[in-house]
CSV table of C-alpha atoms in Angstrom, one decimal:
chain,number,residue,atom,x,y,z
A,1,UNK,CA,6.8,157.9,-68.1
A,2,UNK,CA,6.9,159.4,-64.9
A,3,UNK,CA,6.3,158.2,-61.4
A,4,UNK,CA,5.5,159.5,-58.3
A,5,UNK,CA,5.7,156.1,-56.8
A,6,UNK,CA,7.4,153.0,-58.0
A,7,UNK,CA,3.9,150.7,-58.4
A,8,UNK,CA,2.2,148.5,-56.1
A,9,UNK,CA,0.9,145.1,-56.3
A,10,UNK,CA,-2.4,144.5,-54.3
A,11,UNK,CA,-4.5,141.1,-54.8
A,12,UNK,CA,-6.7,140.3,-51.5
A,13,UNK,CA,-9.7,137.8,-51.1
A,14,UNK,CA,-12.0,136.4,-48.2
A,15,UNK,CA,-10.8,132.7,-47.4
A,16,UNK,CA,-14.1,131.4,-45.2
A,17,UNK,CA,-11.8,129.6,-42.9
A,18,UNK,CA,-10.0,130.8,-40.0
A,19,UNK,CA,-7.0,133.2,-40.1
A,20,UNK,CA,-5.4,130.5,-38.3
A,21,UNK,CA,-5.8,127.4,-41.5
A,22,UNK,CA,-5.9,130.6,-43.6
A,23,UNK,CA,-2.0,131.4,-42.4
A,24,UNK,CA,-0.7,127.6,-42.0
A,25,UNK,CA,-1.4,127.4,-45.5
A,26,UNK,CA,0.8,129.8,-47.1
A,27,UNK,CA,3.6,128.3,-44.4
A,28,UNK,CA,3.6,125.2,-45.4
A,29,UNK,CA,4.4,124.0,-48.1
A,30,UNK,CA,2.8,120.1,-48.0
A,31,UNK,CA,-0.4,122.6,-47.9
A,32,UNK,CA,0.8,125.1,-50.4
A,33,UNK,CA,1.5,122.9,-53.6
A,34,UNK,CA,-2.1,122.3,-53.2
A,35,UNK,CA,-2.7,125.7,-55.1
A,36,UNK,CA,0.8,127.2,-55.9
A,37,UNK,CA,3.8,125.9,-56.1
A,38,UNK,CA,5.3,121.9,-56.6
A,39,UNK,CA,7.5,122.1,-54.6
A,40,UNK,CA,8.9,123.8,-51.2
A,41,UNK,CA,12.4,123.2,-49.3
A,42,UNK,CA,11.0,124.1,-45.4
A,43,UNK,CA,8.0,126.3,-43.4
A,44,UNK,CA,7.9,129.7,-43.4
A,45,UNK,CA,9.2,130.8,-40.2
A,46,UNK,CA,11.1,134.1,-38.8
A,47,UNK,CA,14.3,135.1,-40.3
A,48,UNK,CA,14.3,131.9,-42.7
A,49,UNK,CA,15.1,131.0,-46.0
A,50,UNK,CA,13.6,128.9,-48.0
A,51,UNK,CA,13.5,127.5,-51.9
A,52,UNK,CA,10.4,127.1,-53.7
A,53,UNK,CA,10.3,125.6,-57.1
A,54,UNK,CA,7.7,125.6,-59.8
A,55,UNK,CA,9.1,122.2,-61.5
A,56,UNK,CA,6.3,122.9,-64.7
A,57,UNK,CA,7.8,125.5,-65.8
A,58,UNK,CA,12.0,125.0,-64.1
A,59,UNK,CA,11.8,128.0,-62.3
A,60,UNK,CA,12.6,128.6,-58.6
A,61,UNK,CA,13.4,131.4,-56.3
A,62,UNK,CA,15.0,132.0,-52.8
A,63,UNK,CA,12.6,133.1,-50.1
A,64,UNK,CA,14.2,135.2,-46.8
A,65,UNK,CA,11.0,135.8,-44.6
A,66,UNK,CA,11.8,139.2,-42.5
A,67,UNK,CA,9.5,139.3,-40.0
A,68,UNK,CA,7.0,136.8,-39.1
A,69,UNK,CA,3.8,137.3,-37.0
A,70,UNK,CA,1.7,133.9,-36.6
A,71,UNK,CA,-1.7,134.4,-37.9
A,72,UNK,CA,-1.2,137.9,-38.8
A,73,UNK,CA,1.3,139.1,-40.9
A,74,UNK,CA,4.4,137.6,-43.6
A,75,UNK,CA,6.8,139.3,-45.0
A,76,UNK,CA,9.2,138.0,-47.0
A,77,UNK,CA,11.8,139.1,-50.1
A,78,UNK,CA,12.0,136.6,-53.1
A,79,UNK,CA,12.4,136.8,-57.0
A,80,UNK,CA,15.7,138.2,-58.9
A,81,UNK,CA,16.4,140.8,-58.4
A,82,UNK,CA,14.3,140.9,-54.8
A,83,UNK,CA,11.3,142.3,-54.1
A,84,UNK,CA,9.3,142.6,-51.0
A,85,UNK,CA,5.9,140.5,-50.5
A,86,UNK,CA,3.5,141.3,-47.4
A,87,UNK,CA,1.2,138.9,-46.6
A,88,UNK,CA,-1.0,140.1,-44.3
A,89,UNK,CA,-3.8,137.7,-42.7
A,90,UNK,CA,-7.2,139.4,-40.8
A,91,UNK,CA,-9.9,137.3,-39.3
A,92,UNK,CA,-13.6,138.8,-40.3
A,93,UNK,CA,-16.9,137.4,-39.3
A,94,UNK,CA,-17.0,134.8,-41.6
A,95,UNK,CA,-13.2,133.9,-42.0
A,96,UNK,CA,-10.2,135.9,-43.0
A,97,UNK,CA,-9.2,138.7,-45.1
A,98,UNK,CA,-5.8,138.0,-47.1
A,99,UNK,CA,-4.1,140.9,-49.1
A,100,UNK,CA,-0.6,140.4,-50.3
A,101,UNK,CA,0.7,143.4,-51.3
A,102,UNK,CA,4.1,143.0,-53.9
A,103,UNK,CA,6.7,146.2,-54.3
A,104,UNK,CA,10.1,146.8,-54.8
A,105,UNK,CA,10.4,146.1,-58.4
A,106,UNK,CA,13.0,146.7,-60.7
A,107,UNK,CA,14.2,148.2,-63.8
A,108,UNK,CA,12.5,151.0,-66.0
A,109,UNK,CA,9.2,152.3,-65.5
A,110,UNK,CA,8.0,150.4,-68.4
A,111,UNK,CA,9.7,147.3,-66.7
A,112,UNK,CA,8.3,147.9,-63.4
A,113,UNK,CA,4.5,148.1,-64.6
A,114,UNK,CA,5.3,145.3,-66.0
A,115,UNK,CA,6.3,143.6,-63.1
A,116,UNK,CA,3.6,145.1,-61.4
A,117,UNK,CA,0.7,143.7,-63.9
A,118,UNK,CA,2.8,140.0,-64.1
A,119,UNK,CA,2.8,139.7,-59.7
A,120,UNK,CA,-1.2,141.2,-59.7
A,121,UNK,CA,-2.1,138.6,-62.0
A,122,UNK,CA,-0.1,135.9,-60.3
A,123,UNK,CA,-1.5,136.7,-56.5
A,124,UNK,CA,-4.5,137.0,-57.9
A,125,UNK,CA,-4.5,133.1,-59.5
A,126,UNK,CA,-2.9,132.2,-56.0
A,127,UNK,CA,-5.5,133.7,-54.1
A,128,UNK,CA,-8.5,131.8,-56.3
A,129,UNK,CA,-6.4,128.8,-55.6
A,130,UNK,CA,-6.3,128.9,-52.0
A,131,UNK,CA,-9.8,129.8,-51.9
A,132,UNK,CA,-11.1,126.7,-53.3
A,133,UNK,CA,-8.5,124.8,-52.1
A,134,UNK,CA,-9.1,125.4,-47.8
A,135,UNK,CA,-13.0,126.1,-48.5
A,136,UNK,CA,-14.1,123.1,-51.2
A,137,UNK,CA,-10.8,120.8,-51.3
A,138,UNK,CA,-10.7,121.2,-55.4
A,139,UNK,CA,-7.0,121.7,-56.8
A,140,UNK,CA,-7.9,124.2,-59.6
A,141,UNK,CA,-4.5,123.9,-61.3
A,142,UNK,CA,-4.8,127.5,-61.8
A,143,UNK,CA,-0.8,128.6,-62.0
A,144,UNK,CA,0.0,125.4,-64.2
A,145,UNK,CA,-2.6,126.2,-66.6
A,146,UNK,CA,-1.9,129.7,-66.6
A,147,UNK,CA,1.2,129.0,-69.0
A,148,UNK,CA,0.6,126.1,-70.8
A,149,UNK,CA,3.3,124.6,-73.2
A,150,UNK,CA,2.4,126.1,-77.3
A,151,UNK,CA,0.7,128.8,-75.8
A,152,UNK,CA,2.6,131.8,-77.3
A,153,UNK,CA,3.7,134.3,-74.9
A,154,UNK,CA,3.7,138.3,-75.7
């Protein structure tokens, strides 16, 4: 399989809350743990490194912020090997449109496609969980329920 471009994950969601609240939900682990990871070592900030954990899976990752524009954009590197994640926050009538792009996947073309598909799936769930939490105060448990124990993996 030949690519002209390497795969890029793209997911987006309108969250009917002010941009400052949506941005804070991604930056502050006390909020983010309501819909994504189980523990964060600190707030995201300009040129800062934090650790995120998903204790239900026994995994963690280092997150390094390379660009931080309050209420507008976060660029970070994470995973191993590292990929780049770009969060953009656009205030529109009725709320905030959040878009997530993930790129820089390593490996063969087939491996890159598999990683991009998994990333798209994951970020779509993160955004849906953030929407439920921020708009309705609901913790849906989407990330923990995505790969429950006892279900065979492909």
